[in-house]
PDB file of C-alpha atoms in Angstrom:
ATOM      1  CA  UNK H   1     -63.228  33.981  12.323  1.00 86.00           C
ATOM      2  CA  UNK H   2     -63.249  34.001   8.522  1.00 91.00           C
ATOM      3  CA  UNK H   3     -65.880  36.234   6.935  1.00 93.00           C
ATOM      4  CA  UNK H   4     -66.654  36.383   3.230  1.00 95.00           C
ATOM      5  CA  UNK H   5     -68.401  39.326   1.623  1.00 96.00           C
ATOM      6  CA  UNK H   6     -69.754  39.511  -1.893  1.00 97.00           C
ATOM      7  CA  UNK H   7     -70.579  42.687  -3.768  1.00 94.00           C
ATOM      8  CA  UNK H   8     -72.971  43.436  -5.338  1.00 94.00           C
ATOM      9  CA  UNK H   9     -75.795  41.418  -3.786  1.00 95.00           C
ATOM     10  CA  UNK H  10     -77.707  41.559  -7.054  1.00 96.00           C
ATOM     11  CA  UNK H  11     -76.879  42.580 -10.581  1.00 96.00           C
ATOM     12  CA  UNK H  12     -78.929  42.925 -13.735  1.00 97.00           C
ATOM     13  CA  UNK H  13     -77.231  43.381 -17.106  1.00 97.00           C
ATOM     14  CA  UNK H  14     -78.215  43.219 -20.762  1.00 97.00           C
ATOM     15  CA  UNK H  15     -77.077  40.232 -22.759  1.00 97.00           C
ATOM     16  CA  UNK H  16     -73.577  40.540 -24.193  1.00 97.00           C
ATOM     17  CA  UNK H  17     -72.099  42.677 -21.447  1.00 97.00           C
ATOM     18  CA  UNK H  18     -68.908  41.769 -19.634  1.00 97.00           C
ATOM     19  CA  UNK H  19     -69.270  41.850 -15.873  1.00 96.00           C
ATOM     20  CA  UNK H  20     -67.288  41.472 -12.667  1.00 97.00           C
ATOM     21  CA  UNK H  21     -68.389  39.951  -9.385  1.00 97.00           C
ATOM     22  CA  UNK H  22     -66.409  40.753  -6.268  1.00 97.00           C
ATOM     23  CA  UNK H  23     -65.522  38.683  -3.231  1.00 98.00           C
ATOM     24  CA  UNK H  24     -63.500  39.675  -0.182  1.00 98.00           C
ATOM     25  CA  UNK H  25     -62.391  37.642   2.825  1.00 97.00           C
ATOM     26  CA  UNK H  26     -60.958  38.678   6.169  1.00 96.00           C
ATOM     27  CA  UNK H  27     -58.376  35.952   6.869  1.00 93.00           C
ATOM     28  CA  UNK H  28     -55.740  35.541   4.175  1.00 92.00           C
ATOM     29  CA  UNK H  29     -54.578  32.165   5.533  1.00 91.00           C
ATOM     30  CA  UNK H  30     -56.534  30.124   3.002  1.00 91.00           C
ATOM     31  CA  UNK H  31     -55.860  26.918   1.088  1.00 89.00           C
ATOM     32  CA  UNK H  32     -58.073  27.738  -1.837  1.00 91.00           C
ATOM     33  CA  UNK H  33     -60.986  29.804  -3.048  1.00 95.00           C
ATOM     34  CA  UNK H  34     -63.897  28.476  -5.065  1.00 94.00           C
ATOM     35  CA  UNK H  35     -66.586  30.102  -7.145  1.00 96.00           C
ATOM     36  CA  UNK H  36     -69.893  28.268  -7.413  1.00 95.00           C
ATOM     37  CA  UNK H  37     -73.066  28.757  -9.349  1.00 95.00           C
ATOM     38  CA  UNK H  38     -76.462  27.936  -7.862  1.00 93.00           C
ATOM     39  CA  UNK H  39     -79.691  27.887  -9.833  1.00 92.00           C
ATOM     40  CA  UNK H  40     -82.960  28.398  -7.921  1.00 87.00           C
ATOM     41  CA  UNK H  41     -83.844  25.344  -5.843  1.00 84.00           C
ATOM     42  CA  UNK H  42     -80.761  23.461  -6.998  1.00 87.00           C
ATOM     43  CA  UNK H  43     -77.407  22.427  -5.580  1.00 88.00           C
ATOM     44  CA  UNK H  44     -74.010  23.943  -6.224  1.00 90.00           C
ATOM     45  CA  UNK H  45     -72.044  23.762  -9.432  1.00 89.00           C
ATOM     46  CA  UNK H  46     -68.329  24.365  -8.996  1.00 89.00           C
ATOM     47  CA  UNK H  47     -67.076  26.869 -11.574  1.00 94.00           C
ATOM     48  CA  UNK H  48     -63.482  27.583 -10.683  1.00 94.00           C
ATOM     49  CA  UNK H  49     -61.055  26.629  -7.954  1.00 92.00           C
ATOM     50  CA  UNK H  50     -57.993  28.770  -7.263  1.00 94.00           C
ATOM     51  CA  UNK H  51     -55.305  27.358  -5.008  1.00 92.00           C
ATOM     52  CA  UNK H  52     -53.694  29.832  -2.611  1.00 92.00           C
ATOM     53  CA  UNK H  53     -50.468  29.796  -4.659  1.00 93.00           C
ATOM     54  CA  UNK H  54     -52.282  30.734  -7.867  1.00 95.00           C
ATOM     55  CA  UNK H  55     -53.289  34.153  -9.171  1.00 96.00           C
ATOM     56  CA  UNK H  56     -56.065  33.203 -11.555  1.00 96.00           C
ATOM     57  CA  UNK H  57     -57.992  30.434 -13.249  1.00 96.00           C
ATOM     58  CA  UNK H  58     -59.901  30.454 -16.513  1.00 97.00           C
ATOM     59  CA  UNK H  59     -62.688  28.291 -17.865  1.00 95.00           C
ATOM     60  CA  UNK H  60     -64.367  29.321 -21.094  1.00 96.00           C
ATOM     61  CA  UNK H  61     -65.930  32.757 -20.608  1.00 97.00           C
ATOM     62  CA  UNK H  62     -65.093  32.767 -16.907  1.00 97.00           C
ATOM     63  CA  UNK H  63     -61.944  34.114 -15.334  1.00 98.00           C
ATOM     64  CA  UNK H  64     -61.336  34.237 -11.594  1.00 97.00           C
ATOM     65  CA  UNK H  65     -58.484  36.088  -9.956  1.00 97.00           C
ATOM     66  CA  UNK H  66     -57.116  35.860  -6.449  1.00 97.00           C
ATOM     67  CA  UNK H  67     -55.132  38.411  -4.467  1.00 96.00           C
ATOM     68  CA  UNK H  68     -54.567  36.585  -1.221  1.00 94.00           C
ATOM     69  CA  UNK H  69     -52.632  39.349   0.498  1.00 93.00           C
ATOM     70  CA  UNK H  70     -55.465  41.822   0.073  1.00 95.00           C
ATOM     71  CA  UNK H  71     -58.157  39.214   0.662  1.00 96.00           C
ATOM     72  CA  UNK H  72     -59.907  39.678  -2.662  1.00 97.00           C
ATOM     73  CA  UNK H  73     -61.135  37.675  -5.604  1.00 98.00           C
ATOM     74  CA  UNK H  74     -63.035  38.640  -8.703  1.00 98.00           C
ATOM     75  CA  UNK H  75     -65.066  36.563 -11.121  1.00 98.00           C
ATOM     76  CA  UNK H  76     -65.117  37.979 -14.625  1.00 98.00           C
ATOM     77  CA  UNK H  77     -67.829  36.799 -17.011  1.00 98.00           C
ATOM     78  CA  UNK H  78     -67.342  37.712 -20.648  1.00 98.00           C
ATOM     79  CA  UNK H  79     -70.132  38.198 -23.155  1.00 97.00           C
ATOM     80  CA  UNK H  80     -72.882  37.360 -20.697  1.00 97.00           C
ATOM     81  CA  UNK H  81     -75.843  35.240 -21.790  1.00 97.00           C
ATOM     82  CA  UNK H  82     -79.351  34.745 -20.341  1.00 97.00           C
ATOM     83  CA  UNK H  83     -78.251  31.233 -19.341  1.00 97.00           C
ATOM     84  CA  UNK H  84     -75.712  32.793 -16.991  1.00 97.00           C
ATOM     85  CA  UNK H  85     -78.566  34.009 -14.773  1.00 97.00           C
ATOM     86  CA  UNK H  86     -78.062  32.409 -11.358  1.00 97.00           C
ATOM     87  CA  UNK H  87     -76.641  33.108  -7.932  1.00 96.00           C
ATOM     88  CA  UNK H  88     -72.843  33.081  -7.788  1.00 97.00           C
ATOM     89  CA  UNK H  89     -71.244  32.090  -4.506  1.00 96.00           C
ATOM     90  CA  UNK H  90     -67.671  32.646  -3.413  1.00 97.00           C
ATOM     91  CA  UNK H  91     -66.208  30.383  -0.722  1.00 96.00           C
ATOM     92  CA  UNK H  92     -62.809  30.107   0.945  1.00 94.00           C
ATOM     93  CA  UNK H  93     -61.176  27.144   2.622  1.00 90.00           C
ATOM     94  CA  UNK H  94     -58.517  27.321   5.299  1.00 84.00           C
ATOM     95  CA  UNK H  95     -58.197  25.375   8.522  1.00 79.00           C
ATOM     96  CA  UNK H  96     -61.975  25.533   8.634  1.00 80.00           C
ATOM     97  CA  UNK H  97     -64.554  24.103   6.239  1.00 86.00           C
ATOM     98  CA  UNK H  98     -65.582  26.246   3.299  1.00 90.00           C
ATOM     99  CA  UNK H  99     -66.971  29.583   4.399  1.00 92.00           C
ATOM    100  CA  UNK H 100     -69.458  31.070   1.961  1.00 94.00           C
ATOM    101  CA  UNK H 101     -70.383  34.584   1.031  1.00 94.00           C
ATOM    102  CA  UNK H 102     -74.054  35.487   0.670  1.00 93.00           C
ATOM    103  CA  UNK H 103     -73.802  35.417  -3.108  1.00 95.00           C
ATOM    104  CA  UNK H 104     -74.509  37.704  -6.011  1.00 97.00           C
ATOM    105  CA  UNK H 105     -77.814  37.179  -7.792  1.00 96.00           C
ATOM    106  CA  UNK H 106     -77.193  37.766 -11.495  1.00 97.00           C
ATOM    107  CA  UNK H 107     -79.875  38.389 -14.091  1.00 97.00           C
ATOM    108  CA  UNK H 108     -78.879  38.634 -17.743  1.00 98.00           C
ATOM    109  CA  UNK H 109     -81.642  40.182 -19.803  1.00 97.00           C
ATOM    110  CA  UNK H 110     -82.122  39.092 -23.407  1.00 94.00           C
TER     111      UNK H 110
ATOM    112  CA  UNK C   1     -64.017  14.235 -11.401  1.00 64.00           C
ATOM    113  CA  UNK C   2     -65.117  13.784  -7.830  1.00 70.00           C
ATOM    114  CA  UNK C   3     -68.794  12.937  -7.487  1.00 89.00           C
ATOM    115  CA  UNK C   4     -70.957  13.253  -4.397  1.00 93.00           C
ATOM    116  CA  UNK C   5     -74.393  11.689  -4.440  1.00 94.00           C
ATOM    117  CA  UNK C   6     -77.093  12.870  -2.045  1.00 96.00           C
ATOM    118  CA  UNK C   7     -80.380  11.064  -1.550  1.00 96.00           C
ATOM    119  CA  UNK C   8     -83.250  11.719  -1.458  1.00 97.00           C
ATOM    120  CA  UNK C   9     -83.500  14.931  -3.463  1.00 95.00           C
ATOM    121  CA  UNK C  10     -86.859  15.813  -1.963  1.00 96.00           C
ATOM    122  CA  UNK C  11     -88.812  14.737   1.096  1.00 96.00           C
ATOM    123  CA  UNK C  12     -92.291  15.768   2.183  1.00 96.00           C
ATOM    124  CA  UNK C  13     -93.514  14.338   5.467  1.00 94.00           C
ATOM    125  CA  UNK C  14     -95.668  14.945   8.497  1.00 96.00           C
ATOM    126  CA  UNK C  15     -94.535  16.708  11.628  1.00 96.00           C
ATOM    127  CA  UNK C  16     -92.958  14.306  14.125  1.00 96.00           C
ATOM    128  CA  UNK C  17     -91.407  12.057  11.498  1.00 95.00           C
ATOM    129  CA  UNK C  18     -87.682  11.345  11.494  1.00 96.00           C
ATOM    130  CA  UNK C  19     -85.971  11.768   8.138  1.00 97.00           C
ATOM    131  CA  UNK C  20     -82.653  10.316   7.052  1.00 97.00           C
ATOM    132  CA  UNK C  21     -80.540  11.885   4.289  1.00 97.00           C
ATOM    133  CA  UNK C  22     -77.609  10.015   2.767  1.00 97.00           C
ATOM    134  CA  UNK C  23     -74.452  11.460   1.303  1.00 96.00           C
ATOM    135  CA  UNK C  24     -72.043   9.266  -0.634  1.00 95.00           C
ATOM    136  CA  UNK C  25     -68.706  10.003  -2.236  1.00 94.00           C
ATOM    137  CA  UNK C  26     -68.835   7.810  -5.321  1.00 93.00           C
ATOM    138  CA  UNK C  27     -65.302   7.835  -6.637  1.00 90.00           C
ATOM    139  CA  UNK C  28     -63.099   8.919  -3.771  1.00 91.00           C
ATOM    140  CA  UNK C  29     -62.616   8.329  -0.074  1.00 92.00           C
ATOM    141  CA  UNK C  30     -63.769  11.245   2.025  1.00 91.00           C
ATOM    142  CA  UNK C  31     -62.017  11.593   5.344  1.00 91.00           C
ATOM    143  CA  UNK C  32     -64.263  14.534   6.146  1.00 93.00           C
ATOM    144  CA  UNK C  33     -67.875  15.270   5.296  1.00 95.00           C
ATOM    145  CA  UNK C  34     -69.857  18.404   5.959  1.00 95.00           C
ATOM    146  CA  UNK C  35     -73.541  19.197   6.288  1.00 96.00           C
ATOM    147  CA  UNK C  36     -74.890  22.600   5.334  1.00 96.00           C
ATOM    148  CA  UNK C  37     -78.334  24.120   5.588  1.00 96.00           C
ATOM    149  CA  UNK C  38     -79.685  26.823   3.316  1.00 93.00           C
ATOM    150  CA  UNK C  39     -82.732  28.979   3.943  1.00 88.00           C
ATOM    151  CA  UNK C  40     -84.544  30.568   0.981  1.00 84.00           C
ATOM    152  CA  UNK C  41     -82.447  33.250  -0.707  1.00 80.00           C
ATOM    153  CA  UNK C  42     -79.738  32.880   1.901  1.00 84.00           C
ATOM    154  CA  UNK C  43     -76.251  31.458   1.773  1.00 86.00           C
ATOM    155  CA  UNK C  44     -75.099  28.093   3.060  1.00 91.00           C
ATOM    156  CA  UNK C  45     -74.696  27.692   6.805  1.00 92.00           C
ATOM    157  CA  UNK C  46     -72.399  24.974   8.082  1.00 93.00           C
ATOM    158  CA  UNK C  47     -74.202  22.682  10.506  1.00 96.00           C
ATOM    159  CA  UNK C  48     -71.556  20.118  11.347  1.00 95.00           C
ATOM    160  CA  UNK C  49     -68.300  18.508  10.309  1.00 94.00           C
ATOM    161  CA  UNK C  50     -67.760  14.778  10.563  1.00 92.00           C
ATOM    162  CA  UNK C  51     -64.589  12.748  10.263  1.00 89.00           C
ATOM    163  CA  UNK C  52     -64.843   9.067   9.461  1.00 85.00           C
ATOM    164  CA  UNK C  53     -65.145   7.024  12.620  1.00 82.00           C
ATOM    165  CA  UNK C  54     -65.435  10.034  14.926  1.00 84.00           C
ATOM    166  CA  UNK C  55     -68.275  11.992  16.445  1.00 88.00           C
ATOM    167  CA  UNK C  56     -69.417  14.984  14.466  1.00 92.00           C
ATOM    168  CA  UNK C  57     -68.461  18.492  15.481  1.00 93.00           C
ATOM    169  CA  UNK C  58     -71.515  20.730  15.504  1.00 95.00           C
ATOM    170  CA  UNK C  59     -71.557  24.461  14.904  1.00 93.00           C
ATOM    171  CA  UNK C  60     -72.864  26.743  17.598  1.00 92.00           C
ATOM    172  CA  UNK C  61     -76.645  26.778  17.745  1.00 93.00           C
ATOM    173  CA  UNK C  62     -77.121  23.413  15.999  1.00 95.00           C
ATOM    174  CA  UNK C  63     -78.855  20.841  18.176  1.00 94.00           C
ATOM    175  CA  UNK C  64     -76.916  17.585  18.067  1.00 93.00           C
ATOM    176  CA  UNK C  65     -79.882  15.601  19.377  1.00 94.00           C
ATOM    177  CA  UNK C  66     -82.091  17.010  16.632  1.00 96.00           C
ATOM    178  CA  UNK C  67     -79.617  16.513  13.786  1.00 97.00           C
ATOM    179  CA  UNK C  68     -77.906  13.150  14.169  1.00 96.00           C
ATOM    180  CA  UNK C  69     -74.858  12.662  11.973  1.00 95.00           C
ATOM    181  CA  UNK C  70     -73.152   9.365  11.298  1.00 91.00           C
ATOM    182  CA  UNK C  71     -69.974   8.940   9.255  1.00 89.00           C
ATOM    183  CA  UNK C  72     -69.370   5.235   9.543  1.00 82.00           C
ATOM    184  CA  UNK C  73     -67.296   4.769   6.395  1.00 90.00           C
ATOM    185  CA  UNK C  74     -65.040   6.776   4.101  1.00 90.00           C
ATOM    186  CA  UNK C  75     -67.783   6.996   1.494  1.00 93.00           C
ATOM    187  CA  UNK C  76     -70.990   7.479   3.465  1.00 94.00           C
ATOM    188  CA  UNK C  77     -72.374  10.019   5.896  1.00 94.00           C
ATOM    189  CA  UNK C  78     -75.990  10.302   7.026  1.00 96.00           C
ATOM    190  CA  UNK C  79     -77.954  13.145   8.541  1.00 97.00           C
ATOM    191  CA  UNK C  80     -81.082  12.208  10.461  1.00 97.00           C
ATOM    192  CA  UNK C  81     -83.516  14.954  11.351  1.00 97.00           C
ATOM    193  CA  UNK C  82     -85.305  13.539  14.375  1.00 96.00           C
ATOM    194  CA  UNK C  83     -88.936  14.350  15.159  1.00 96.00           C
ATOM    195  CA  UNK C  84     -88.973  16.937  12.403  1.00 95.00           C
ATOM    196  CA  UNK C  85     -91.156  20.022  12.690  1.00 95.00           C
ATOM    197  CA  UNK C  86     -92.116  22.681  10.131  1.00 95.00           C
ATOM    198  CA  UNK C  87     -89.237  24.925  11.238  1.00 94.00           C
ATOM    199  CA  UNK C  88     -86.831  22.188  10.122  1.00 95.00           C
ATOM    200  CA  UNK C  89     -88.024  22.624   6.548  1.00 96.00           C
ATOM    201  CA  UNK C  90     -85.042  23.715   4.527  1.00 95.00           C
ATOM    202  CA  UNK C  91     -82.541  22.783   1.841  1.00 96.00           C
ATOM    203  CA  UNK C  92     -79.802  20.513   3.183  1.00 97.00           C
ATOM    204  CA  UNK C  93     -76.554  20.035   1.240  1.00 96.00           C
ATOM    205  CA  UNK C  94     -73.718  17.655   2.006  1.00 96.00           C
ATOM    206  CA  UNK C  95     -70.104  18.026   1.009  1.00 94.00           C
ATOM    207  CA  UNK C  96     -67.123  15.685   1.045  1.00 93.00           C
ATOM    208  CA  UNK C  97     -63.383  16.217   1.046  1.00 90.00           C
ATOM    209  CA  UNK C  98     -60.465  13.849   0.665  1.00 90.00           C
ATOM    210  CA  UNK C  99     -57.949  15.594   2.881  1.00 85.00           C
ATOM    211  CA  UNK C 100     -57.494  19.004   4.501  1.00 78.00           C
ATOM    212  CA  UNK C 101     -56.145  21.111   1.628  1.00 75.00           C
ATOM    213  CA  UNK C 102     -58.250  19.513  -1.092  1.00 81.00           C
ATOM    214  CA  UNK C 103     -61.472  21.078  -2.436  1.00 83.00           C
ATOM    215  CA  UNK C 104     -64.895  20.201  -1.068  1.00 87.00           C
ATOM    216  CA  UNK C 105     -67.292  18.506  -3.471  1.00 90.00           C
ATOM    217  CA  UNK C 106     -71.023  18.972  -3.064  1.00 92.00           C
ATOM    218  CA  UNK C 107     -74.118  16.861  -3.440  1.00 93.00           C
ATOM    219  CA  UNK C 108     -77.206  18.180  -5.223  1.00 93.00           C
ATOM    220  CA  UNK C 109     -79.043  18.851  -1.982  1.00 95.00           C
ATOM    221  CA  UNK C 110     -82.216  17.618  -0.314  1.00 97.00           C
ATOM    222  CA  UNK C 111     -85.297  19.773  -0.048  1.00 96.00           C
ATOM    223  CA  UNK C 112     -87.077  18.858   3.177  1.00 96.00           C
ATOM    224  CA  UNK C 113     -90.662  19.988   3.683  1.00 96.00           C
ATOM    225  CA  UNK C 114     -92.401  19.210   6.969  1.00 95.00           C
ATOM    226  CA  UNK C 115     -96.159  19.624   6.967  1.00 94.00           C
TER     227      UNK C 115
END
């Protein structure tokens, strides 16, 4: 059974810092991996989708990498801003529906 | 881009009421739809998977008679919480997918509060 773990559970950084969020999964037989953002009380916003054949995806200040063989992904956020404060969820898709990690709660302090 | 619309966004009702939540894929045909539940400060838990025209497959521990799922067309799935009680209060999110190896797209969620 696929299990997704995210580290750290919470992170607080000053504005302007670069930061890395980590995600690991136990079953490397995946189709794709997605990173989502969730604001309090809101739904999910898809940030980046990496297909299993890809190594990384970039969107603006966000860069996500995927190492399928080791079961790891990282989300890199450059020059963090207070508006980046949210919970970031990693999820993997294989023969099962998306399996989510518990998320990393990010606070960027102005 | 793929858009999933979920309605209503918020429901407040009395204990014993049945509540229906709709999930629509607006610009694509979804062969599979998913229903998730999220408790405060927790991650999303899959409740059930439904394929168009078939009975839903429920995850272990989810009562199929309590949470009725219908996926009658390629663009619409409904979740009905029957005889809702305060413990059913939660955030429910639907998701839709075209085919197996394509990404899942999510609705904005429904916050259900049972008094």
